Amino acid sequence: MKHPFQIIVADTTGRYLFTTVKNVLLVIDLTSGKLVGQWKDELDNSDFLKKKYEEKFDKENDSKRQKSESGQAKVSKIPTPGPGAPPIYNYIRALRLSSDEKYLFATTDSDKAVVIFTIDHSKDNCLELKKRQPFSKRPCALSVDEDRLVVADKFGDVYSIAIEDDQVVNEKELTPILGHVSMLSDVAIVSNDKKKFIITGDRDEHIRISNYPKSFVIKNFLFGHHEFVSCLHVPNFDQSLLISGGGDDYLCLWRWYEGQLVAKIELRELIAPFLTDSHLPPERFLTETSPKEISVARILTFTNKKTGLNILVVLCEQTKAVLLFEIDAKLSVRHLQTISYEDNVLDMCYIEATNTLISAHDSDKNQLFQQQKFDEETNNFTPTTETMDAVAELNPIDVNSRNDFLPLYYINTLRKRSEH
Amino acid sequence: MSTDSESKRRAYREEKEGARKKSVKLAPEATPESKPDLPRKRYYRQRAHSNPFSDHSLDYPRNPDAMEWGKLYPEYANTDKKVEIADIGCGYGGLMIGLAKEYPQTMILGMEIRVQVTQYVEDRIIALREKHEKDEVNYQNIAVLRGNAMKFLPNFFHRGQLKKMFFCFPDPHFKQRKHKARIITTTLLSEYAYVLREEGVLYTITDVEDLHIWMVKHLDDHPLFERLDKEWEKNDKCVSIMYGSTEEGQKVARNKGSKFVACFRRVANPEE
């Protein structure tokens, strides 16, 4: 069987699909159904760890030797992970295109790096590695501002690096442009009346708005979530709006500049039929009244080109469904449709050029991609007759069983479960 | 530590907890029969460090408007007054008690992350309020809560709400890799600048010279803070209270240690 695709991103033309499988990045030409770009993260974790500790110990041991007069100081050894140590996966965790779609950005877990590719469709392999910039903490989310890539990390810090500059900077010399004391989950650069701002969301329930690039000035906070924030989405049709989601039963619709919560979009009732025992808290936190937990995995918006109606698409983690809403001119939100699938949805992207919603699935039957067409008359999605199974066959990662999958559902692990 | 002395301390704290529950904070009408003595510090001992990154089960308001300040300041319950002075990591509360006399009309809040230390300050304030019920300085304007200021300050205070913030004898976190746990970092200063109004003052004092140098460097480098000079420090009442009234400060003095002070003014946000 094949390992599922984990992240999918399409360009605006709808011709190219960028996707990740385990430690491989693929670019698929949807018109020809051919693979046009590929990159594999072949970094060996143990080598990376070894290098890291060697550097550290060289320094330490030198100073220890200097300190002890006899020169017989204890010299540290490189630690080897014990049997119970959590595995480090060669994950590609975030994927993003630059606004001009000339660059592709990805983050790798293996060496906590951001990888920048130049996209050149005239080449046999359209992905050309431009730079691999390591960070001291694991990058979690990416955003782009013109020629700079904005990177939010697991330790709560945000960095900005030049996209064009090929030079890799020593990670210790990078200074954050802002920081939370909590793991960051998403970041967005937005503008209002020509002034730019940066919005950051974290594992506590904070959404912060700071000036940009002078991000030491905090404009305000958006208080509306009780649980972690995982998704920040600013719709193309109205940049003054923000839709945020995370571990709550609802999404928040904001006028972010004014700091005003316009609406809460309830998800619980709509998604309840698709929640399973896998949505219950881990056993040690489980009680008789524990609810099944909702974690928002992806928020998309687009506009019905014919009627001008704005559409919101929501994916909750580990469900076989996608929820569709309309947002009217008065910003009231109404449920339109629940698309249900045979297998859990891992990610989705919408291609406006072709009115197509592509989704990636956790499927045992190699039905790894599904597509649905949006009908502008009825405001509904219907499955297309042609399958994407042939495209899914381009997947190079064969596995024996589900046990060989990387963890596919991790957003709910952001939920805080404090004991003391 | 012997189990005996630990259980004795626990028993003392449990007794005080009963008194605390009866006190103004939870039932404003209740009047205790006998006036309690000031609590004794030795029953509230706790290790000096707390991990600011851990997800303690903390009580904090969803946003500043959701905070029920009346429970902490019953005399101010029906006024529009807001907390304007915050002592971050207030420890045993000495600074607040000093400030209460100097600013009897200003609401002052101490935030402390260690549970038992917070309880001590709470008991101390209850006792002071009862003891000075009829005095001009009645300690109704000071209060303490357990909280993680590094994570949740914006949940308590609106933008520009504070006119003074104190950081007295913060945990030095000596190890290099623990430096992000320090209470003064470049990124956290932006949050302090957010809750501090223009012309507001951020006070620091420590007996650890390395930490002093670190704090000064980070504050100097931050575009929203500007150092106040020695002359200003000399004339400022809060500096002398900070120098002499905190428990940590007195301990340093007893041990004939040095104390390093640095104060910074919150300057205006830059024009776009």
XYZ file of C-alpha atoms in Angstrom:
692
model
C 0.000 0.000 0.000
C 0.932 3.634 -0.413
C 1.663 6.146 2.296
C -0.999 8.902 2.163
C -0.288 12.368 0.865
C -0.175 14.744 3.805
C -0.212 18.319 2.547
C -1.584 19.602 -0.754
C -1.210 23.058 -2.271
C -2.203 24.109 -5.791
C -1.013 27.093 -7.794
C -3.562 29.672 -9.000
C -3.697 28.269 -12.538
C -4.759 24.957 -11.092
C -2.271 23.167 -13.287
C 0.283 22.213 -10.668
C -0.307 20.374 -7.445
C 2.390 20.514 -4.768
C 2.200 17.757 -2.225
C 4.155 15.929 0.461
C 4.411 12.230 1.278
C 6.562 11.369 4.267
C 9.924 12.995 3.490
C 9.214 13.526 -0.214
C 7.930 16.608 -1.982
C 6.192 16.119 -5.315
C 4.955 18.450 -8.028
C 2.261 16.980 -10.240
C 1.078 18.461 -13.526
C -2.675 17.895 -13.334
C -3.244 18.466 -17.065
C -0.807 15.765 -18.156
C -1.032 13.686 -14.996
C 2.769 13.546 -14.888
C 5.289 14.094 -12.161
C 7.230 17.284 -12.970
C 9.149 17.910 -9.786
C 10.479 15.950 -6.864
C 12.680 16.412 -3.821
C 13.526 14.042 -1.023
C 14.722 15.046 2.398
C 17.561 12.587 2.789
C 19.053 14.058 5.878
C 19.892 11.335 8.362
C 18.707 12.316 11.824
C 21.470 10.514 13.634
C 24.104 12.370 11.612
C 22.415 15.616 12.427
C 22.281 14.874 16.133
C 25.880 13.754 16.129
C 27.026 16.936 14.460
C 25.027 19.068 16.840
C 26.438 17.433 19.942
C 29.965 17.353 18.602
C 29.922 21.084 18.095
C 28.493 21.636 21.527
C 30.886 19.311 23.289
C 33.943 20.577 21.491
C 33.344 23.942 23.068
C 32.422 22.561 26.475
C 35.292 20.134 26.624
C 37.759 22.805 25.650
C 36.675 25.030 28.462
C 36.602 22.120 30.894
C 40.153 21.196 29.973
C 41.250 24.751 30.491
C 39.588 24.885 33.873
C 41.038 21.697 35.291
C 44.728 22.116 35.879
C 45.614 18.477 35.487
C 43.965 18.435 32.047
C 42.074 15.314 33.008
C 38.543 16.685 32.967
C 35.550 14.513 32.367
C 34.766 14.648 28.679
C 31.110 14.448 27.653
C 29.999 11.687 25.332
C 27.530 11.983 22.512
C 24.240 10.634 23.833
C 22.486 7.869 21.960
C 18.694 7.907 22.165
C 17.438 5.259 24.592
C 14.774 2.679 23.719
C 11.959 4.874 25.038
C 13.050 8.040 23.259
C 10.441 9.570 20.966
C 11.348 9.045 17.310
C 12.271 12.041 15.173
C 10.557 11.778 11.817
C 11.666 13.252 8.546
C 8.480 15.230 8.380
C 7.643 18.005 5.987
C 5.237 19.939 8.128
C 4.370 23.106 6.264
C 4.237 23.896 2.558
C 3.673 27.254 0.924
C 4.045 29.053 -2.381
C 5.366 32.591 -2.705
C 2.823 35.178 -3.886
C 4.341 35.194 -7.390
C 4.499 31.358 -7.268
C 8.164 31.376 -8.264
C 9.253 29.844 -4.991
C 8.116 26.944 -2.866
C 8.769 26.844 0.868
C 8.709 23.824 3.129
C 9.707 23.121 6.711
C 11.506 19.956 7.769
C 11.415 18.395 11.195
C 14.637 16.445 10.740
C 16.967 19.407 11.135
C 14.370 22.076 12.064
C 14.917 23.874 8.798
C 13.101 25.896 6.202
C 13.788 24.740 2.667
C 13.418 27.184 -0.213
C 13.007 25.987 -3.807
C 13.017 27.894 -7.058
C 10.265 26.678 -9.357
C 11.267 26.446 -13.021
C 8.841 24.516 -15.197
C 11.265 24.475 -18.141
C 13.484 22.042 -16.246
C 13.003 18.275 -16.003
C 12.692 18.596 -12.261
C 10.954 21.903 -11.633
C 12.151 22.087 -8.025
C 15.622 23.472 -7.520
C 16.882 23.640 -3.960
C 17.913 27.211 -3.309
C 18.582 27.248 0.387
C 18.144 25.125 3.479
C 18.068 27.417 6.493
C 18.123 25.676 9.891
C 16.535 27.243 12.965
C 17.270 26.593 16.605
C 13.663 25.509 17.250
C 11.300 23.617 14.978
C 9.507 25.858 12.459
C 5.729 25.390 12.579
C 4.174 27.871 10.184
C 5.131 30.115 7.275
C 3.937 33.351 5.753
C 5.312 35.520 2.976
C 5.796 39.244 2.714
C 7.141 40.276 -0.693
C 10.800 39.212 -0.639
C 10.833 37.896 2.907
C 9.734 34.615 4.375
C 8.233 34.785 7.855
C 8.766 31.705 9.997
C 6.979 30.937 13.284
C 8.507 28.295 15.551
C 7.658 25.836 18.273
C 9.247 27.998 20.955
C 7.000 30.955 20.191
C 9.406 33.061 18.154
C 8.957 34.534 14.687
C 11.839 35.134 12.287
C 12.018 36.873 8.954
C 14.551 35.748 6.350
C 15.361 37.037 2.861
C 14.066 34.708 0.154
C 16.506 35.819 -2.547
C 19.613 35.620 -0.411
C 21.298 32.261 -0.995
C 23.487 32.603 2.072
C 22.560 30.351 4.990
C 22.758 32.238 8.266
C 24.034 30.610 11.436
C 20.832 29.910 13.337
C 22.277 31.380 16.499
C 22.693 34.730 14.791
C 19.044 34.991 13.811
C 17.038 37.281 16.068
C 13.290 36.962 16.402
C 11.056 39.812 15.245
C 8.474 38.908 17.886
C 7.738 36.168 20.366
C 5.015 34.490 22.402
C 5.703 32.354 25.474
C 3.802 29.517 23.820
C 4.178 27.341 20.753
C 3.084 29.165 17.616
C 0.647 27.437 15.308
C 0.054 29.906 12.501
C 1.207 33.261 11.189
C -0.160 35.691 8.585
C 1.017 38.987 7.128
C -1.917 41.243 6.344
C -2.477 44.855 5.437
C -4.986 47.545 6.203
C -4.944 50.841 4.334
C -1.373 50.227 3.123
C -0.117 49.527 6.639
C 1.099 46.022 7.275
C 0.489 43.833 10.290
C 1.497 40.397 11.427
C -1.034 38.075 13.053
C 0.228 35.186 15.191
C -1.720 32.380 16.860
C -0.495 30.107 19.637
C -1.115 26.999 21.688
C -2.542 29.065 24.512
C -5.632 30.675 23.073
C -3.959 33.898 21.970
C -4.177 35.672 18.650
C -1.855 38.665 18.581
C -1.733 41.485 16.060
C 1.528 43.415 15.814
C 2.707 46.128 13.468
C 4.915 44.928 10.638
C 7.836 45.174 10.145
C 8.080 47.118 13.429
C 6.612 44.144 15.194
C 7.758 45.264 18.651
C 4.590 47.368 18.656
C 1.663 45.136 19.595
C -1.584 46.508 18.219
C -3.986 44.270 20.120
C -5.085 40.746 20.981
C -8.142 38.899 19.754
C -9.786 37.085 22.642
C -12.368 34.536 21.608
C -10.827 31.092 21.826
C -10.837 28.885 24.903
C -8.536 26.281 23.418
C -5.481 26.364 21.183
C -5.512 28.241 17.885
C -4.366 26.200 14.872
C -5.552 28.089 11.785
C -5.545 31.764 10.854
C -7.185 32.500 7.529
C -7.544 35.913 5.864
C -9.937 35.623 2.900
C -8.889 36.983 -0.478
C -12.326 38.519 -0.937
C -11.976 40.738 2.123
C -8.619 41.300 3.783
C -10.246 43.048 6.731
C -11.630 39.700 7.879
C -9.922 36.907 9.757
C -11.312 33.437 10.347
C -9.616 31.552 13.171
C -10.051 28.008 14.350
C -8.419 25.518 16.672
C -9.500 23.276 19.515
C -12.869 24.920 20.097
C -16.292 23.815 18.875
C -16.492 26.957 16.767
C -14.601 29.220 14.403
C -14.272 32.930 15.088
C -14.933 35.497 12.382
C -13.144 38.762 13.150
C -12.719 42.245 11.872
C -9.134 41.974 12.959
C -8.132 45.615 12.589
C -10.979 46.759 14.809
C -10.471 43.812 17.145
C -14.138 42.946 16.763
C -15.551 39.425 16.966
C -18.228 39.458 14.271
C -19.525 35.907 14.526
C -18.896 32.514 16.001
C -19.412 29.694 13.530
C -20.572 26.612 15.407
C -19.164 23.315 14.178
C -20.100 20.793 16.871
C -23.567 19.862 15.678
C -22.520 19.626 12.033
C -19.411 17.553 12.595
C -20.758 15.387 15.447
C -21.883 12.520 13.151
C -18.301 12.221 11.930
C -16.596 12.153 15.322
C -15.411 8.771 16.546
C -13.810 7.344 19.662
C -10.495 8.516 18.252
C -11.614 12.041 19.122
C -11.800 11.244 22.821
C -8.955 12.500 25.038
C -6.056 10.133 25.803
C -6.955 7.470 28.331
C -5.324 9.055 31.348
C -7.404 12.199 30.884
C -10.592 10.377 29.930
C -13.645 10.760 32.154
C -17.237 9.657 31.673
C -18.229 13.112 30.556
C -15.284 13.773 28.231
C -16.597 15.161 24.953
C -15.193 14.107 21.612
C -12.703 16.808 20.720
C -12.767 18.927 17.581
C -9.551 20.283 16.053
C -9.664 22.509 13.008
C -7.131 21.393 10.417
C -7.757 23.681 7.444
C -9.839 26.740 6.598
C -10.337 27.878 2.978
C -12.451 30.545 1.347
C -13.370 31.426 -2.224
C -15.988 33.375 -4.108
C -18.695 32.027 -6.376
C -17.666 33.830 -9.551
C -21.175 33.878 -10.924
C -23.158 35.088 -7.928
C -20.434 36.782 -5.887
C -21.364 34.704 -2.868
C -18.465 34.048 -0.509
C -17.865 30.448 0.492
C -16.073 29.023 3.531
C -14.698 25.470 3.590
C -13.646 23.835 6.866
C -11.817 20.612 7.631
C -11.773 19.114 11.122
C -8.971 16.718 11.909
C -9.528 12.990 11.477
C -12.989 13.239 9.937
C -14.490 11.948 6.711
C -16.183 15.239 6.012
C -15.707 18.796 4.810
C -18.102 21.538 5.882
C -19.277 24.238 3.517
C -20.730 27.599 4.562
C -21.750 30.830 2.884
C -20.740 34.203 4.274
C -23.203 36.850 3.129
C -22.661 40.582 2.737
C -23.802 41.207 6.308
C -21.261 38.638 7.479
C -23.801 36.169 8.698
C -22.717 32.623 8.119
C -24.997 29.795 7.010
C -24.263 26.110 6.537
C -24.599 25.036 2.911
C -23.389 21.484 2.601
C -21.489 18.692 4.295
C -19.363 16.759 1.853
C -18.770 13.257 3.133
C -16.063 10.895 1.980
C -15.178 7.251 2.362
C -11.895 8.002 4.133
C -10.574 10.599 6.544
C -9.515 13.838 4.909
C -5.913 14.833 5.610
C -5.756 18.095 3.709
C -7.579 19.990 0.985
C -7.059 22.818 -1.462
C -9.412 24.712 -3.725
C -8.576 25.697 -7.281
C -10.628 28.726 -8.295
C -9.627 28.480 -11.964
C -11.350 25.133 -12.325
C -13.814 25.274 -9.400
C -12.242 22.133 -8.003
C -11.762 21.007 -4.420
C -8.965 18.465 -4.164
C -8.596 16.462 -0.989
C -5.958 14.039 0.292
C -7.134 10.943 2.140
C -6.036 8.359 4.651
C -7.082 5.487 2.436
C -6.284 1.767 2.501
C -7.463 1.404 -1.078
C -4.997 3.817 -2.619
C -7.784 6.323 -3.221
C -5.449 8.969 -1.945
C -6.915 11.936 -3.797
C -10.521 12.900 -4.367
C -11.919 15.806 -6.317
C -15.229 17.627 -6.228
C -16.571 20.323 -8.558
C -18.322 23.415 -7.330
C -21.599 24.169 -9.068
C -22.060 27.936 -9.287
C -25.821 27.586 -9.697
C -26.562 25.435 -6.675
C -23.608 26.415 -4.460
C -22.880 22.739 -3.961
C -20.037 20.365 -4.578
C -20.478 17.126 -6.476
C -17.857 14.411 -7.048
C -16.285 14.386 -10.499
C -16.680 11.327 -12.675
C -12.985 11.050 -13.354
C -10.929 9.774 -10.432
C -7.487 10.926 -9.421
C -6.280 7.380 -8.800
C -3.789 7.566 -11.676
C -2.242 10.706 -10.202
C -2.106 9.051 -6.787
C -0.076 6.248 -8.354
C 2.795 8.720 -8.718
C 3.243 8.352 -4.965
C 6.703 6.825 -4.495
C 6.341 5.685 -0.880
C 5.257 2.051 -0.547
C 4.604 0.766 2.951
C 3.662 -2.636 4.351
C 0.950 -1.478 6.711
C -0.469 1.489 8.525
C 2.209 0.988 11.156
C 4.696 2.494 8.736
C 2.720 5.740 8.408
C 4.045 8.889 9.982
C 1.587 10.206 12.567
C -1.134 11.760 10.402
C -3.190 13.429 13.119
C -1.285 15.672 15.465
C -3.231 18.918 15.714
C -5.222 17.732 18.711
C -1.959 17.151 20.583
C -1.799 20.943 20.895
C -4.593 20.739 23.446
C -3.399 21.622 26.935
C -4.050 19.034 29.610
C -2.647 20.471 32.772
C -2.392 18.417 35.888
C -0.934 20.802 38.411
C 13.210 17.816 54.806
C 11.516 15.849 57.547
C 7.964 14.693 57.051
C 7.118 16.066 60.444
C 7.902 19.665 59.730
C 6.260 19.407 56.319
C 3.001 18.153 57.834
C 3.143 20.897 60.447
C 3.474 23.491 57.734
C 0.644 21.925 55.814
C -1.603 21.955 58.839
C -0.839 25.636 59.380
C -1.628 26.457 55.784
C -4.859 24.465 55.886
C -5.990 26.405 58.911
C -5.178 29.655 57.116
C -6.987 28.433 54.049
C -10.139 28.101 56.093
C -9.716 31.672 57.235
C -9.023 32.828 53.697
C -12.217 31.273 52.434
C -14.195 33.030 55.101
C -12.562 36.334 54.331
C -13.705 39.196 52.133
C -12.545 37.640 48.930
C -15.330 35.076 48.809
C -17.936 36.424 51.201
C -17.803 40.196 51.615
C -20.330 40.275 54.486
C -18.613 37.733 56.698
C -16.828 39.154 59.723
C -14.377 36.873 61.451
C -14.734 36.613 65.208
C -11.129 37.277 66.109
C -8.581 39.333 64.242
C -5.930 37.009 62.889
C -2.234 37.544 63.354
C -0.059 38.259 60.388
C 0.791 34.948 58.714
C 4.192 33.460 59.337
C 6.385 33.070 56.326
C 8.134 29.919 57.412
C 4.977 27.882 56.951
C 4.746 28.851 53.288
C 8.190 27.885 52.107
C 8.470 26.874 48.515
C 11.400 26.338 46.202
C 12.481 29.533 44.551
C 11.936 28.470 40.949
C 8.962 27.719 38.784
C 8.940 26.718 35.132
C 7.210 29.548 33.286
C 6.708 27.421 30.152
C 4.702 24.671 31.806
C 0.934 24.515 31.406
C 0.050 25.004 35.044
C -3.640 24.869 35.691
C -4.030 28.571 36.119
C -7.070 30.718 36.598
C -7.038 33.647 34.254
C -9.773 35.706 32.669
C -10.698 35.112 29.028
C -9.978 38.802 28.416
C -9.385 41.914 30.567
C -13.090 42.794 30.682
C -13.963 39.361 32.033
C -11.801 39.825 35.133
C -13.800 40.218 38.331
C -11.606 42.718 40.104
C -14.229 43.324 42.782
C -13.378 39.993 44.346
C -9.807 41.114 44.890
C -10.606 44.724 45.767
C -14.020 44.670 47.443
C -13.885 48.375 48.310
C -13.343 49.258 44.674
C -15.977 46.821 43.388
C -18.378 49.429 42.078
C -15.927 51.994 40.804
C -14.411 52.495 37.367
C -10.941 52.333 38.825
C -8.471 49.950 37.261
C -5.211 48.414 38.392
C -2.423 50.813 37.463
C 0.586 49.353 39.220
C 1.733 45.759 38.784
C 4.418 43.954 40.723
C 5.442 41.025 38.523
C 6.755 38.163 40.616
C 5.772 39.939 43.821
C 7.240 37.249 46.086
C 6.223 37.795 49.705
C 4.545 41.107 48.941
C 6.848 43.567 50.736
C 6.974 46.001 47.840
C 3.188 46.206 47.526
C 2.825 46.948 51.210
C 5.375 49.739 50.869
C 3.588 51.094 47.812
C 0.167 50.884 49.475
C 1.208 53.649 51.863
C 2.649 55.810 49.107
C -0.259 55.352 46.687
C -3.322 54.703 48.869
C -5.705 55.621 46.031
C -4.108 53.496 43.330
C -5.000 49.870 42.716
C -1.871 47.751 42.952
C -1.655 44.109 41.881
C 0.997 41.546 42.703
C 1.384 38.545 40.420
C 3.199 35.465 41.632
C 3.563 32.066 40.003
C 4.306 30.024 43.159
C 1.140 28.781 44.856
C 2.187 28.864 48.484
C 3.928 32.198 48.198
C 0.741 33.632 46.702
C -1.286 32.198 49.589
C 1.063 33.795 52.068
C 0.633 37.225 50.470
C -3.117 36.722 50.361
C -3.215 35.883 54.068
C -0.936 38.787 54.788
C -3.212 41.222 52.970
C -6.305 39.848 54.740
C -4.617 40.333 58.096
C -3.428 43.834 57.214
C -6.877 44.868 56.016
C -8.442 43.724 59.264
C -5.758 45.211 61.438
C -5.949 48.595 59.709
C -9.675 48.642 59.073
C -10.127 52.111 60.489
C -6.808 53.579 59.402
C -6.224 55.897 56.513
C -3.979 53.327 54.856
C -6.246 50.296 54.963
C -4.611 48.062 52.325
C -7.816 47.765 50.342
C -5.916 48.865 47.248
C -3.474 45.964 47.121
C -4.172 42.407 46.036
C -2.355 39.361 44.805
C -3.134 36.598 42.369
C -1.412 33.491 41.175
C -0.579 33.832 37.533
C 1.974 33.445 34.797
C 2.716 36.994 33.681
C 4.931 35.781 30.867
C 2.011 34.024 29.239
C -1.161 35.776 30.289
C -0.482 39.448 31.051
C -2.708 40.641 28.161
C -5.599 38.625 29.614
C -5.530 40.852 32.691
C -4.664 44.310 31.385
C -5.827 46.482 28.531
C -3.388 48.275 26.284
C -1.775 51.151 28.170
C -3.550 50.355 31.426
C -0.486 50.340 33.690
C 1.591 53.301 34.765
C 4.199 51.339 36.683
C 5.556 47.803 36.448
C 8.010 46.307 38.904
C 10.402 43.413 38.396
C 12.096 42.886 41.733
C 14.753 40.232 42.236
C 13.571 38.028 39.380
C 14.759 34.448 39.006
C 18.229 34.818 37.412
C 18.065 31.557 35.386
C 21.839 31.391 35.255
C 22.211 28.681 32.625
C 22.577 29.919 29.083
C 19.876 27.658 27.730
C 17.453 28.867 30.393
C 17.777 32.489 29.335
C 14.473 32.463 27.513
C 12.847 31.754 30.883
C 14.029 35.126 32.146
C 11.279 37.621 32.763
C 13.031 40.334 30.739
C 13.592 39.299 27.122
C 13.366 41.322 23.930
C 10.160 39.648 22.845
C 8.458 39.877 26.243
C 9.355 43.558 26.522
C 7.004 44.203 23.616
C 4.201 42.767 25.746
C 5.160 44.890 28.730
C 5.241 47.927 26.428
C 1.723 46.995 25.316
C 0.223 47.059 28.835
C 2.320 50.046 29.940
C 1.124 53.524 28.964
C 3.358 56.148 27.392
C 5.551 57.762 30.055
C 4.896 54.755 32.291
C 7.910 53.334 34.109
C 9.357 49.826 34.227
C 11.455 49.237 37.362
C 14.055 46.502 37.789
C 16.204 45.558 40.763
C 18.437 42.541 41.301
C 21.403 41.436 43.376
C 22.837 39.444 40.444
C 25.078 41.731 38.444
C 25.035 39.528 35.322
C 21.257 39.625 35.305
C 21.294 43.392 35.796
C 23.580 43.794 32.780
C 21.332 41.462 30.792
C 18.155 43.355 31.696
C 19.707 46.744 30.951
C 21.022 45.531 27.611
C 17.646 44.168 26.515
C 15.760 47.226 27.679
C 18.299 49.573 26.081
C 17.955 47.713 22.794
C 14.171 47.823 22.806
C 12.825 50.761 20.788
C 9.954 51.401 23.218
C 12.052 51.849 26.370
C 14.483 54.560 27.405
C 16.686 54.458 30.489
C 16.045 56.945 33.283
C 19.197 58.418 34.787
C 20.668 58.103 38.289
C 19.396 61.560 39.195
C 15.847 60.475 38.404
C 16.315 57.290 40.439
C 17.518 59.346 43.390
C 14.378 61.476 43.383
C 11.884 58.701 42.779
C 9.985 57.415 45.804
C 9.332 54.010 44.305
C 13.029 53.354 43.831
C 13.687 53.800 47.531
C 10.694 51.643 48.464
C 11.904 48.997 46.037
C 15.395 49.257 47.468
C 14.349 48.797 51.062
C 11.016 47.054 51.391
C 11.100 43.771 49.551
C 11.951 40.606 51.481
C 14.571 39.679 48.917
C 16.064 43.152 49.162
C 16.258 42.930 52.937
C 17.879 39.535 52.693
C 20.492 40.912 50.333
C 21.098 43.817 52.729
C 21.506 41.424 55.672
C 24.072 39.509 53.670
C 25.721 42.815 52.760
C 25.181 42.161 49.051
C 24.876 44.754 46.312
C 21.637 45.786 44.691
C 21.441 46.966 41.104
C 18.612 49.230 39.993
C 17.567 50.200 36.464
C 14.426 52.089 35.478
C 13.048 52.686 32.006
C 10.449 55.017 30.584
C 7.910 53.767 28.035
C 8.343 55.992 25.004
C 5.741 56.609 22.305
C 5.220 54.104 19.500
C 7.117 55.130 16.351
C 5.224 56.838 13.536
C 4.559 54.453 10.699
